[in-house]
mmCIF file of C-alpha atoms in Angstrom:
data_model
loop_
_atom_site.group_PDB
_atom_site.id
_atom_site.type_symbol
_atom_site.label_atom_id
_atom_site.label_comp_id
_atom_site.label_asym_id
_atom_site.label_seq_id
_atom_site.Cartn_x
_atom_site.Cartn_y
_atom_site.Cartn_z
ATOM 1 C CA UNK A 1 114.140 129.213 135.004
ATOM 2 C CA UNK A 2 112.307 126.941 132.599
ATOM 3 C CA UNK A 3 111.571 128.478 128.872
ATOM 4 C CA UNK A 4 107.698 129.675 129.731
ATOM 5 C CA UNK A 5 109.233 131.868 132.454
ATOM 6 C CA UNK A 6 112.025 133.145 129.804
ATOM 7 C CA UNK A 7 109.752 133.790 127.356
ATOM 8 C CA UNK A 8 107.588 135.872 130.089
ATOM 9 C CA UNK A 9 110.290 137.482 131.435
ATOM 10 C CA UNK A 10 111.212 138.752 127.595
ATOM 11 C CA UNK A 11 107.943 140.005 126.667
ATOM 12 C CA UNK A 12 107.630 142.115 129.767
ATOM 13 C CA UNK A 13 111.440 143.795 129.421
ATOM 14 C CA UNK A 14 112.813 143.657 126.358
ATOM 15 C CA UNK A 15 110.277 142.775 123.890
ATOM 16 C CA UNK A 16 107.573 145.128 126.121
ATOM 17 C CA UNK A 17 107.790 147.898 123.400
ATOM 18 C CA UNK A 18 107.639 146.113 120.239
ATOM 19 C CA UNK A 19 103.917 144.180 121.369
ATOM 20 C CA UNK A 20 102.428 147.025 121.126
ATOM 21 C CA UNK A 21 103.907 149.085 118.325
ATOM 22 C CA UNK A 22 101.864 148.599 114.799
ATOM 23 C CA UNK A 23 105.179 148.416 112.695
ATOM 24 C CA UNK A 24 106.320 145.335 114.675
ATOM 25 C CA UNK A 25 105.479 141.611 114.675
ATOM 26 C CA UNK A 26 106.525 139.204 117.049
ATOM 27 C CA UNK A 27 106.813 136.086 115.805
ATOM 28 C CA UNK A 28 107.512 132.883 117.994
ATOM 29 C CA UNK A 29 109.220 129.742 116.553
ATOM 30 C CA UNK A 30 109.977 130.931 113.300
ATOM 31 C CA UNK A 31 110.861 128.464 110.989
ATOM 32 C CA UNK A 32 113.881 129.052 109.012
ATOM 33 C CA UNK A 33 114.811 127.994 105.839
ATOM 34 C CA UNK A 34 118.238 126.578 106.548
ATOM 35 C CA UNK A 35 118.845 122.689 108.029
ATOM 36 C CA UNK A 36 115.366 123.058 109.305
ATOM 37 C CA UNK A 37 116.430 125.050 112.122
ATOM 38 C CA UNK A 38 113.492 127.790 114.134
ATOM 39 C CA UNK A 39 113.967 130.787 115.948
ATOM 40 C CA UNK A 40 112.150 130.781 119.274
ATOM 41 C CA UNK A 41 111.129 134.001 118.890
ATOM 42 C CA UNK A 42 111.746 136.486 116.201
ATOM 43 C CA UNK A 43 110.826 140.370 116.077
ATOM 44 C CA UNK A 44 109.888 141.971 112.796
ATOM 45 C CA UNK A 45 110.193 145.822 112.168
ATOM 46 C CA UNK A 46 113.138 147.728 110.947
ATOM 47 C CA UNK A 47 115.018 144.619 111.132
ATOM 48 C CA UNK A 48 114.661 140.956 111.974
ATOM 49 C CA UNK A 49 116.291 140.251 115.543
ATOM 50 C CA UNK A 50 116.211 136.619 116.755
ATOM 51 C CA UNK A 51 116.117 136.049 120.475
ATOM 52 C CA UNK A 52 117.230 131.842 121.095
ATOM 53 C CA UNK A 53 116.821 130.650 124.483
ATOM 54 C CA UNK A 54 119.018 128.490 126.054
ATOM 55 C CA UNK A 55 117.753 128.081 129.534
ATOM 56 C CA UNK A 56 120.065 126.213 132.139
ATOM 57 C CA UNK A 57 117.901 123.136 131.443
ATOM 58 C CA UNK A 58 118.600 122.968 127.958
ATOM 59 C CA UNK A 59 121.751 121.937 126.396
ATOM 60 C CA UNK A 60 124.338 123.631 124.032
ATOM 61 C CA UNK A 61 124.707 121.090 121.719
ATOM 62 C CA UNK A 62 122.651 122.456 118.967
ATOM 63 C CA UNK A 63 123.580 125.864 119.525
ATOM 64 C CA UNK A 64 126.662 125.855 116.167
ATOM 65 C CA UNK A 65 124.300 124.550 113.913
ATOM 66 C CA UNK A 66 121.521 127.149 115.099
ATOM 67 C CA UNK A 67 124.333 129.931 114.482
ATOM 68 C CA UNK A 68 124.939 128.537 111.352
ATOM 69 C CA UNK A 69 121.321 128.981 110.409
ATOM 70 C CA UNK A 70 120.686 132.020 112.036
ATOM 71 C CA UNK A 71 123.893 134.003 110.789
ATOM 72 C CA UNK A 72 121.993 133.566 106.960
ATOM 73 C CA UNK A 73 118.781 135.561 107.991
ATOM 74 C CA UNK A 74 118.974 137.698 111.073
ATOM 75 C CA UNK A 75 120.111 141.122 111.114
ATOM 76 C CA UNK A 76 120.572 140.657 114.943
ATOM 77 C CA UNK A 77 120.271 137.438 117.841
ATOM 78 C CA UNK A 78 120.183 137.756 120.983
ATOM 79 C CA UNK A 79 120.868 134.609 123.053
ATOM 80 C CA UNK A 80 119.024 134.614 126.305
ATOM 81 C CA UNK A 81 120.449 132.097 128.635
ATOM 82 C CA UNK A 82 121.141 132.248 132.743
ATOM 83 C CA UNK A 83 124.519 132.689 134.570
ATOM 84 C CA UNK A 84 125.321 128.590 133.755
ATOM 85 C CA UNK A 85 126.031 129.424 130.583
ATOM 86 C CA UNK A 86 126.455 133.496 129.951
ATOM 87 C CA UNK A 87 130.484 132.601 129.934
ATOM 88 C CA UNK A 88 130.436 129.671 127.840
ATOM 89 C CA UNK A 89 128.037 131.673 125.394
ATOM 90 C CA UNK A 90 130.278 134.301 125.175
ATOM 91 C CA UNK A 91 133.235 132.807 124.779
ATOM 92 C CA UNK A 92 131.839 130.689 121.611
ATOM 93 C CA UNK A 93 129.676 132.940 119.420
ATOM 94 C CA UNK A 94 130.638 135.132 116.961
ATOM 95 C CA UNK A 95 131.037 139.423 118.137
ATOM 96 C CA UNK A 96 128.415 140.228 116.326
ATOM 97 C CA UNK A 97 125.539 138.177 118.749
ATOM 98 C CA UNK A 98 124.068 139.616 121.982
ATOM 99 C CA UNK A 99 123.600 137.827 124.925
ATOM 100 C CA UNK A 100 121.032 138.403 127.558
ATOM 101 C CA UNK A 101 121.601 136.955 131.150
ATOM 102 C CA UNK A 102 118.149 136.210 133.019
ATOM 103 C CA UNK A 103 118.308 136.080 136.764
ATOM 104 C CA UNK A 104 115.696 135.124 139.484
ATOM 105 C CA UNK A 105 116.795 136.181 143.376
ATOM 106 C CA UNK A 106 114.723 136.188 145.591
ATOM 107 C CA UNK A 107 111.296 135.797 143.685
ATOM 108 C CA UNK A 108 112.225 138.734 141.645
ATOM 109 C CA UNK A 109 113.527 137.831 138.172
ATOM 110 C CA UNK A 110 115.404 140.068 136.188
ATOM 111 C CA UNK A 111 117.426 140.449 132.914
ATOM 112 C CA UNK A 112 120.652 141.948 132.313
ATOM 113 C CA UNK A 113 122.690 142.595 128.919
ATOM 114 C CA UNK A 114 126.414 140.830 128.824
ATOM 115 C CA UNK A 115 126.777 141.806 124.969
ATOM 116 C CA UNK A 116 124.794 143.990 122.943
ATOM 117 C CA UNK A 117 123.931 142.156 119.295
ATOM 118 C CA UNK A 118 125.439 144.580 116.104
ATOM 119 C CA UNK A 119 124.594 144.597 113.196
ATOM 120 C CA UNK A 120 125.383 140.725 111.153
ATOM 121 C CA UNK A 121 127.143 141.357 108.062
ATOM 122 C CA UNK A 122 127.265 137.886 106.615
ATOM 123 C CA UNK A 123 123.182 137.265 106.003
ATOM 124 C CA UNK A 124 123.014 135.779 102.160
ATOM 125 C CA UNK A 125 119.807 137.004 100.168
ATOM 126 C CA UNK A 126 118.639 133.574 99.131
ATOM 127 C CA UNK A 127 117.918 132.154 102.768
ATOM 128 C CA UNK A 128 115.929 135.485 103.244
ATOM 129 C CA UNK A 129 114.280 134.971 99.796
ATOM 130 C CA UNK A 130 113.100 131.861 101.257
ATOM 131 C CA UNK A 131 111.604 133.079 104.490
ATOM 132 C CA UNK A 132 108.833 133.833 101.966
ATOM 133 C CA UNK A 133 105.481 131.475 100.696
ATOM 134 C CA UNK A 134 105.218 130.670 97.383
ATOM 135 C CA UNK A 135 102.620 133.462 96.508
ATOM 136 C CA UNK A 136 104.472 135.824 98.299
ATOM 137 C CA UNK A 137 107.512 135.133 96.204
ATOM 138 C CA UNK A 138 105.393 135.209 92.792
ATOM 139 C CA UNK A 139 103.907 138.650 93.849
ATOM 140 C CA UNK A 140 107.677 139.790 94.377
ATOM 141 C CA UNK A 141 108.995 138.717 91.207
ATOM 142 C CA UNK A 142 105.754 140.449 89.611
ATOM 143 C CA UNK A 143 105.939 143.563 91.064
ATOM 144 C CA UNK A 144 109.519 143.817 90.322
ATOM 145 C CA UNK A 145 109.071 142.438 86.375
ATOM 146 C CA UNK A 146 111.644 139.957 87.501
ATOM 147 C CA UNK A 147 111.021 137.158 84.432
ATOM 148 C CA UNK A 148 110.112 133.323 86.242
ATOM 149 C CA UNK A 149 107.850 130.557 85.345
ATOM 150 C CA UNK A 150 104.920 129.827 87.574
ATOM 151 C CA UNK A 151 105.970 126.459 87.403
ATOM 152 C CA UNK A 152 109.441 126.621 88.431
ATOM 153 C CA UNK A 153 110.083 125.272 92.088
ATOM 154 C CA UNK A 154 110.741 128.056 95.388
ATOM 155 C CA UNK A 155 114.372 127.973 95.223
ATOM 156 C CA UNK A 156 114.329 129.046 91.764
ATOM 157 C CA UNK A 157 111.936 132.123 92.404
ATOM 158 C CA UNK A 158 114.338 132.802 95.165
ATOM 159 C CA UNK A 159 117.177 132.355 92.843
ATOM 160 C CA UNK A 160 115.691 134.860 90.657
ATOM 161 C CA UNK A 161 114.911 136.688 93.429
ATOM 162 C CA UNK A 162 118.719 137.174 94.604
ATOM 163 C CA UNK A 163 120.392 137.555 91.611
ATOM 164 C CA UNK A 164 118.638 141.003 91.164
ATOM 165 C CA UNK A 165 118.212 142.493 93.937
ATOM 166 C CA UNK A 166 120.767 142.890 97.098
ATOM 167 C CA UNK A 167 120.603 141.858 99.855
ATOM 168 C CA UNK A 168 119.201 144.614 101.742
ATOM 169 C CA UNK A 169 116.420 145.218 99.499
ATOM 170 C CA UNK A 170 115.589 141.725 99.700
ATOM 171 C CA UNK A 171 115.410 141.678 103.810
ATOM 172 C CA UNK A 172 113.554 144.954 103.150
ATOM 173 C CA UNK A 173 110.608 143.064 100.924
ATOM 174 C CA UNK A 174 110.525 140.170 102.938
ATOM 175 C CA UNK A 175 110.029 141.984 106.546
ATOM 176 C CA UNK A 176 107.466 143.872 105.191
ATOM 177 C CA UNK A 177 105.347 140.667 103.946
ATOM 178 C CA UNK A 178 106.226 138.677 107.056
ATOM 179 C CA UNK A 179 104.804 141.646 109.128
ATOM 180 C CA UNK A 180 101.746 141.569 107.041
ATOM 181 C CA UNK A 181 100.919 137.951 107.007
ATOM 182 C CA UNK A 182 97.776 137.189 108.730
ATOM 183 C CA UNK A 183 98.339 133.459 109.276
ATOM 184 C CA UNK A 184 101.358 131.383 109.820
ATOM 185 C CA UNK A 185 101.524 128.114 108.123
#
C-alpha cells in the first residue's frame, strides 16, 4: 500500500470518530519543533497522538531521529506500517509507542493493532511551548502575567513559558490553541 491508501485507510477506521467530533482536530504533517522533523498526521483533543507512516515503500532510516522528535511532544504515536516491517518496528521502539499493521487481501484492506500506544512520560514542556506562533505564545504569557519582552526571540517566550508552568498545563494550553487555529502556516 502506498501512503494515500494509508492515510485513507486511517481516516475511515481509526481516525473515523475524531473527523467528526467538534473537540478534535486532525492535523496532517505537523511540523515539529525539534531537528525539523513533521508528523504525518497528528490528532488534537484530550491529547496529542501522532500517527507516522511507514509504508513498505518507505524506508526506516529516519525512523530514530523521528522518535527522537516525537518522544518531546506527543502524548501518544502510533506507527502505521504493513507486515514488512510490524516486527522490525516492534522490536526497535520504545513500550510506550503503538503500532498499527495495515493489510490489503483480496481487495479488502484492513487494519489491525500489534501494540496499543500508552501514555509517553518523557515529553519536555519547551518543545510543546514551541508548537505555538509567536502571538499565540505572547497571549499565553499575558494571560498568565508571566513577565517577557515583546522583543525577546520564541525560545525565550517558551523559556518563560516552561519554567512556570508544568508540563501538563503547558500541553493543556497549547492543544487548546492548536485546535483553535484557523490557518496553518
Amino acid at each position: 500500500m502506498k501512503d494515500p491508501c494509508i492515510r485513507e485507510l486511517l481516516r475511515t477506521t481509526e481516525l473515523k470518530h475524531y473527523i467528526d467530533d467538534n473537540d478534535s482536530k486532525i492535523v496532517e504533517e505537523l511540523s515539529l519543533p525539534v531537528a525539523k522533523a513533521r508528523i504525518d498526521i497528528a490528532v488534537i483533543n484530550g491529547s496529542l497522538h501522532g500517527y507516522e507512516i511507514k509504508s513498505a515503500s518507505d524506508t526506516l532510516q529516519r525512523l530514530p531521529s523521528q522518535i527522537e522528535a516525537y518522544t518531546k511532544v506527543f502524548d501518544y504515536l502510533s506507527i502505521v506500517t504493513e507486515e514488512k516491517y510490524g516486527q522490525k518496528i516492534l522490536d526497535y521502539v520504545p513500550e510506550w509507542i503503538g503500532i498499527l499493521i495495515c493489510n490489503e487481501k483480496d481487495g479488502i484492506k484492513s487494519i489491525s493493532e500489534l501494540r496499543k500506544p500508552i501514555k509517553n512520560e518523557k515529553r519536555e514542556s519547551m518543545y510543546i511551548a514551541k508548537l505555538l506562533w509567536r502571538e499565540e505564545l505572547m497571549e499565553c504569557l499575558e494571560e498568565r502575567k508571566i513577565k517577557f519582552r515583546k522583543k525577546d526571540r520564541n525560545w525565550l517566550l517558551c523559556e518563560a513559558l516552561s519554567s512556570n508552568l508544568d508540563t501538563d498545563s503547558i500541553a493543556d494550553i497549547v492543544r487548546s490553541k492548536l485546535k483553535t487555529r484557523e490557518t496553518w502556516k
